[in-house]
XYZ file of C-alpha atoms in Angstrom:
383
model
C -9.805 -23.101 46.188
C -10.961 -19.146 46.610
C -13.124 -17.523 44.034
C -13.625 -14.009 43.736
C -16.006 -11.999 41.046
C -15.282 -8.319 40.424
C -17.741 -6.444 38.146
C -16.387 -2.928 37.135
C -18.338 -0.023 36.010
C -18.006 -0.676 32.075
C -19.743 -4.023 32.699
C -16.901 -6.352 32.592
C -15.865 -9.070 35.060
C -12.793 -10.406 36.413
C -13.061 -13.687 38.063
C -9.891 -14.625 40.169
C -9.524 -18.191 41.090
C -6.813 -19.011 43.797
C -5.671 -22.315 44.494
C -3.748 -23.834 47.388
C -0.449 -25.261 45.935
C 1.674 -27.839 47.799
C 5.206 -27.179 48.368
C 7.475 -28.374 45.550
C 10.325 -30.740 46.141
C 13.528 -30.849 44.354
C 14.450 -33.756 42.527
C 18.100 -33.105 42.888
C 20.349 -30.810 45.333
C 22.413 -27.925 43.887
C 25.867 -28.445 44.146
C 27.478 -26.604 47.367
C 30.836 -25.679 45.745
C 31.340 -23.736 42.547
C 34.004 -26.512 41.404
C 31.284 -28.891 41.587
C 29.230 -27.095 38.957
C 31.442 -28.110 36.531
C 31.248 -31.757 37.023
C 27.573 -32.101 37.725
C 24.939 -31.318 34.915
C 22.699 -29.510 37.184
C 22.867 -25.913 37.937
C 20.623 -23.236 39.414
C 19.268 -22.529 35.662
C 18.452 -26.112 35.225
C 16.983 -26.816 38.364
C 14.171 -29.609 37.994
C 11.017 -30.071 40.165
C 8.740 -32.904 40.838
C 4.873 -32.032 40.056
C 2.551 -32.840 43.058
C 0.622 -36.037 42.520
C -3.051 -35.486 41.339
C -5.182 -36.139 44.476
C -9.025 -36.169 44.974
C -8.990 -32.649 46.424
C -7.695 -31.321 43.247
C -10.312 -32.939 41.071
C -13.014 -31.794 43.239
C -11.446 -28.224 42.828
C -11.551 -28.498 39.290
C -15.150 -29.807 39.134
C -16.079 -26.834 41.510
C -14.319 -24.347 38.790
C -16.046 -25.734 35.901
C -19.468 -25.465 37.921
C -18.853 -21.817 38.527
C -17.454 -21.146 34.983
C -18.859 -23.660 32.531
C -17.622 -21.690 29.113
C -14.115 -22.072 30.680
C -14.132 -25.737 31.273
C -11.872 -26.854 28.125
C -9.675 -24.004 29.279
C -9.378 -25.767 33.022
C -8.702 -29.364 31.624
C -5.908 -27.827 29.485
C -4.158 -25.361 32.194
C -4.802 -27.385 35.135
C -1.308 -28.294 36.508
C 0.432 -27.120 33.485
C 3.755 -25.285 33.708
C 4.864 -24.109 30.246
C 4.022 -21.574 28.089
C 1.175 -21.854 25.834
C -1.343 -19.273 23.820
C -4.560 -19.885 21.722
C -6.803 -18.114 20.082
C -10.676 -19.737 19.337
C -13.380 -17.933 17.633
C -16.864 -19.452 18.702
C -20.092 -18.035 17.927
C -21.300 -17.761 21.594
C -18.764 -15.937 23.295
C -16.990 -14.284 20.386
C -13.095 -14.417 20.324
C -11.291 -16.322 23.288
C -7.406 -15.868 24.015
C -6.651 -18.076 26.540
C -3.478 -19.979 27.662
C -0.631 -20.050 30.041
C 2.539 -17.499 30.804
C 5.488 -18.322 32.657
C 6.677 -15.287 34.593
C 9.297 -14.358 36.729
C 8.086 -14.025 40.352
C 11.246 -12.661 41.972
C 15.010 -11.979 41.296
C 15.951 -15.492 41.333
C 15.771 -16.994 37.769
C 14.525 -20.223 38.801
C 11.516 -18.624 40.513
C 9.242 -18.831 37.526
C 5.570 -19.222 37.921
C 2.641 -19.924 35.759
C 0.055 -17.261 34.841
C -3.389 -18.757 33.522
C -5.778 -16.801 31.920
C -8.991 -16.656 29.816
C -10.072 -13.656 27.913
C -12.952 -12.483 26.177
C -14.277 -9.195 25.532
C -16.390 -8.898 28.625
C -14.992 -11.509 31.021
C -11.484 -12.187 32.553
C -10.368 -15.146 34.075
C -7.261 -15.898 36.016
C -6.120 -18.728 38.052
C -3.429 -18.666 40.351
C -1.268 -21.057 42.171
C 1.199 -18.523 43.480
C 0.060 -15.780 46.050
C 2.716 -13.494 45.111
C 1.364 -12.760 41.446
C -2.051 -12.272 43.092
C -0.624 -9.747 45.688
C 1.049 -7.547 42.807
C -2.239 -7.413 41.106
C -3.579 -5.842 44.208
C -1.646 -2.933 44.183
C -3.466 0.260 44.534
C -2.152 1.753 41.061
C -3.548 -1.310 39.384
C -6.779 -1.427 41.271
C -7.400 2.406 40.216
C -6.403 1.676 36.518
C -8.795 -1.323 36.317
C -11.505 0.779 37.181
C -11.029 2.697 34.143
C -10.690 0.069 31.867
C -13.385 -0.225 29.180
C -13.136 -4.127 28.506
C -11.076 -7.111 29.792
C -8.500 -7.125 27.344
C -7.437 -3.866 28.266
C -7.254 -5.223 31.863
C -5.527 -7.880 31.085
C -2.465 -5.826 29.576
C -2.432 -3.634 32.591
C -1.957 -6.643 34.574
C 0.808 -7.888 32.174
C 2.763 -4.591 32.462
C 2.587 -5.059 36.309
C 3.665 -8.585 36.222
C 6.375 -7.350 34.107
C 8.304 -5.481 36.847
C 10.792 -8.523 37.815
C 11.602 -8.631 34.250
C 12.922 -5.021 34.089
C 14.679 -5.550 37.315
C 16.177 -8.620 35.820
C 17.563 -7.114 32.896
C 18.712 -4.165 35.050
C 20.921 -6.580 37.023
C 21.876 -8.668 33.898
C 23.019 -4.877 32.759
C 25.195 -4.210 35.610
C 26.935 -7.791 35.266
C 27.441 -7.360 31.596
C 29.209 -4.260 32.247
C 31.503 -5.710 35.087
C 32.255 -8.256 32.666
C 33.367 -5.818 29.907
C 35.377 -3.755 32.387
C 37.126 -6.981 33.747
C 37.767 -8.124 29.838
C 38.961 -4.591 28.995
C 41.580 -4.774 32.275
C 42.869 -8.148 32.240
C 41.650 -10.346 29.153
C 42.352 -13.751 31.271
C 41.399 -17.412 29.816
C 38.525 -17.821 32.462
C 36.622 -15.120 31.188
C 34.991 -17.019 28.171
C 32.985 -19.264 30.780
C 31.780 -16.011 32.246
C 30.832 -14.772 28.689
C 28.844 -17.808 28.318
C 27.159 -17.559 31.597
C 26.055 -14.293 30.537
C 24.822 -15.719 27.180
C 22.616 -18.406 28.999
C 21.243 -15.640 31.400
C 19.938 -13.763 28.509
C 18.701 -16.928 26.786
C 16.623 -17.007 29.982
C 14.932 -13.710 29.707
C 14.696 -14.224 25.901
C 12.857 -17.397 26.464
C 10.624 -15.583 29.012
C 10.124 -12.638 26.403
C 9.075 -14.683 23.714
C 5.440 -15.724 24.985
C 4.579 -12.186 26.148
C 5.190 -11.247 22.446
C 3.067 -14.410 21.301
C 0.085 -13.027 23.477
C 0.630 -9.170 22.265
C -0.012 -10.833 18.497
C -2.607 -13.087 19.792
C -4.601 -10.067 21.565
C -3.962 -8.022 18.365
C -5.604 -10.828 16.082
C -8.747 -11.546 18.366
C -9.446 -8.071 19.309
C -8.734 -5.968 16.194
C -9.091 -2.222 16.556
C -11.165 -2.435 19.605
C -7.695 -2.986 21.735
C -5.229 -1.998 19.392
C -6.714 2.086 19.662
C -6.349 2.288 23.448
C -3.792 3.761 25.298
C -3.146 0.910 27.527
C -2.131 -1.088 24.111
C -0.036 1.760 22.704
C 1.902 1.677 26.205
C 2.351 -1.934 26.136
C 3.560 -1.873 22.630
C 6.356 0.592 23.652
C 7.279 -1.185 26.485
C 7.581 -4.473 24.621
C 9.596 -2.563 21.981
C 12.040 -1.244 24.506
C 12.526 -4.537 26.160
C 13.231 -6.363 23.014
C 15.603 -3.374 21.630
C 17.365 -4.157 24.968
C 17.656 -8.013 24.449
C 19.154 -7.311 21.139
C 21.682 -4.890 22.127
C 22.780 -7.335 25.091
C 23.069 -9.961 22.437
C 25.240 -7.974 20.241
C 27.475 -6.961 22.992
C 27.893 -10.778 24.114
C 28.551 -11.560 20.390
C 31.451 -8.521 20.270
C 32.981 -10.028 23.415
C 32.731 -13.541 21.856
C 34.321 -12.388 18.703
C 37.052 -9.917 20.235
C 38.037 -13.025 22.674
C 38.368 -15.323 19.609
C 40.238 -12.507 17.708
C 42.661 -12.394 20.824
C 43.013 -15.863 21.133
C 43.879 -16.272 17.283
C 46.160 -13.310 17.673
C 48.151 -15.114 20.752
C 48.276 -18.351 18.887
C 49.804 -16.437 15.909
C 52.150 -14.832 17.943
C 53.425 -17.979 19.354
C 53.799 -19.604 16.301
C 55.335 -16.984 15.018
C 57.868 -16.856 17.780
C 58.648 -20.740 17.451
C 59.246 -20.035 13.625
C 61.468 -17.279 14.327
C 63.722 -19.413 16.929
C 63.539 -22.489 15.071
C 65.072 -20.777 11.606
C 67.710 -18.594 14.165
C 69.124 -21.687 15.597
C 69.095 -23.857 12.535
C 72.724 -23.190 11.639
C 73.832 -24.039 15.209
C 71.997 -27.415 14.798
C 72.931 -28.342 11.467
C 76.646 -27.422 12.014
C 76.617 -29.402 15.308
C 75.081 -32.270 14.063
C 77.723 -32.329 10.892
C 80.390 -31.644 13.652
C 79.821 -34.695 15.664
C 79.534 -37.274 13.000
C 82.111 -40.080 12.640
C 83.757 -39.139 9.437
C 87.372 -38.721 9.475
C 89.043 -36.450 8.656
C 86.849 -33.401 9.191
C 87.745 -29.969 8.206
C 89.317 -27.945 11.144
C 89.008 -31.055 13.389
C 92.680 -31.345 13.901
C 93.411 -27.381 13.991
C 94.172 -25.467 17.002
C 91.483 -22.854 16.405
C 89.043 -25.250 14.789
C 86.332 -25.132 17.435
C 86.534 -21.270 17.835
C 86.596 -21.118 14.006
C 83.286 -23.286 13.925
C 81.431 -21.063 16.674
C 82.513 -17.932 14.855
C 80.840 -19.535 11.822
C 77.707 -20.373 13.457
C 77.194 -16.937 15.026
C 78.060 -15.392 11.485
C 75.344 -17.369 9.738
C 73.017 -16.690 12.221
C 73.335 -12.758 12.620
C 72.861 -13.165 8.666
C 69.642 -15.129 8.907
C 68.223 -12.820 11.680
C 69.040 -9.413 9.246
C 67.301 -11.057 6.732
C 64.254 -11.806 8.526
C 64.399 -8.258 10.003
C 65.057 -6.782 6.360
C 61.788 -8.880 5.244
C 59.731 -7.384 8.266
C 58.879 -10.883 9.409
C 59.868 -10.738 13.063
C 57.357 -7.808 13.821
C 57.327 -6.745 17.276
C 58.130 -9.869 18.662
C 61.568 -9.065 19.519
C 61.053 -5.418 20.465
C 58.933 -6.470 24.008
C 55.704 -5.025 25.357
C 57.859 -2.809 27.676
C 59.427 -0.956 24.961
C 56.079 -0.321 23.264
C 54.788 1.030 26.440
C 57.545 3.357 26.656
C 57.352 4.501 23.233
C 53.422 5.612 23.699
C 54.343 8.669 26.152
C 56.849 9.480 23.597
C 54.614 9.225 20.780
C 51.826 11.307 22.612
C 54.441 14.170 23.439
C 55.379 14.320 19.825
C 51.777 14.648 18.916
C 50.993 17.443 21.554
C 53.921 19.439 20.322
C 52.959 19.224 16.574
C 49.570 20.658 17.372
C 50.904 23.070 19.660
C 52.755 24.255 16.977
C 50.516 23.989 14.283
C 48.206 26.404 16.125
C 49.093 30.316 16.121
C 49.849 31.875 19.327
C 47.432 34.573 19.942
C 50.195 37.133 21.597
C 52.018 36.773 18.265
C 48.986 37.477 16.148
C 48.280 41.023 18.209
C 51.640 42.079 17.924
C 51.530 41.391 14.264
C 48.150 43.591 14.189
C 49.794 46.407 16.186
C 52.743 46.554 13.767
C 50.324 46.681 11.124
C 48.310 49.393 12.294
C 51.839 51.454 13.168
C 52.966 50.755 9.553
C 49.691 51.764 8.273
């Protein structure tokens, strides 16, 4: 364990606890082929890990941390080895209001790379427990260290760190927006049946980012509850408020876009189903006379009308054709055929013609400037 204590000019302290974490072994391997992803329940988003066993070294490190920071003993017991979100606010007579817990943050661009960020916060002291060096290295940036020296209290410093740790969150949302735009473009060009699976994949991606954002909002509200106006009046808190509002508006906008895509796909599927049923109904009605007359003509009754006549078969076919045409004209007059029998090509040919007619109509409605000038000249001459 590595312990560093940083004291700043405004008389608040930052205690950094760095633990050595053993490499994590996956319980199940990811499928190598894309087709196997549908068969197996595991995927990149549902990757499970085995927690390392508790050893004597871990117990010794925990006891050493408790000796260094006795006021954080209960917090160390709660957060040691924890990899889930938890935020708590405690009011004590000796240390005032304390906000502590664990945040699961995105450490890189990979969605499965989520690491815990343990913190203990009071008005004059901030303690962070790190199990991943990448989060600690990100907090050692020059811009962060210079801003920490200007902080008046430890809660301000925590919000500066939180803004720095949200960097991969913004990058992930930018990548998600790009993939969502590609999905919308492909759905607009060719709405094939496989796009529904892609839409649901984007929905699961959005749920992942929403689950990471909810604990950050909880920490924001907990700090606001604990430190009241001492924190809310600072510029750091206001900037964090604007940043969280911006992220929340993006998440709501993306959710609305995905809901729109799902509703559009549902509407197109319903339209295609109704189109197919209407086509089958029209074909069934049109060929009903031929079916009925053919069934009656094929019976074993004797004698049948026009059975022995020389033109009986031709007359029967003519009667079937005449009745079929009458039924079709009746359906067409009622407007039940719609655009099923016109075809898509004819509609595409009609669209340029309609556009040309509209352009001609707009051109004819606007007066020509030369004619107006000529009319003015003639009026001036007559006057």
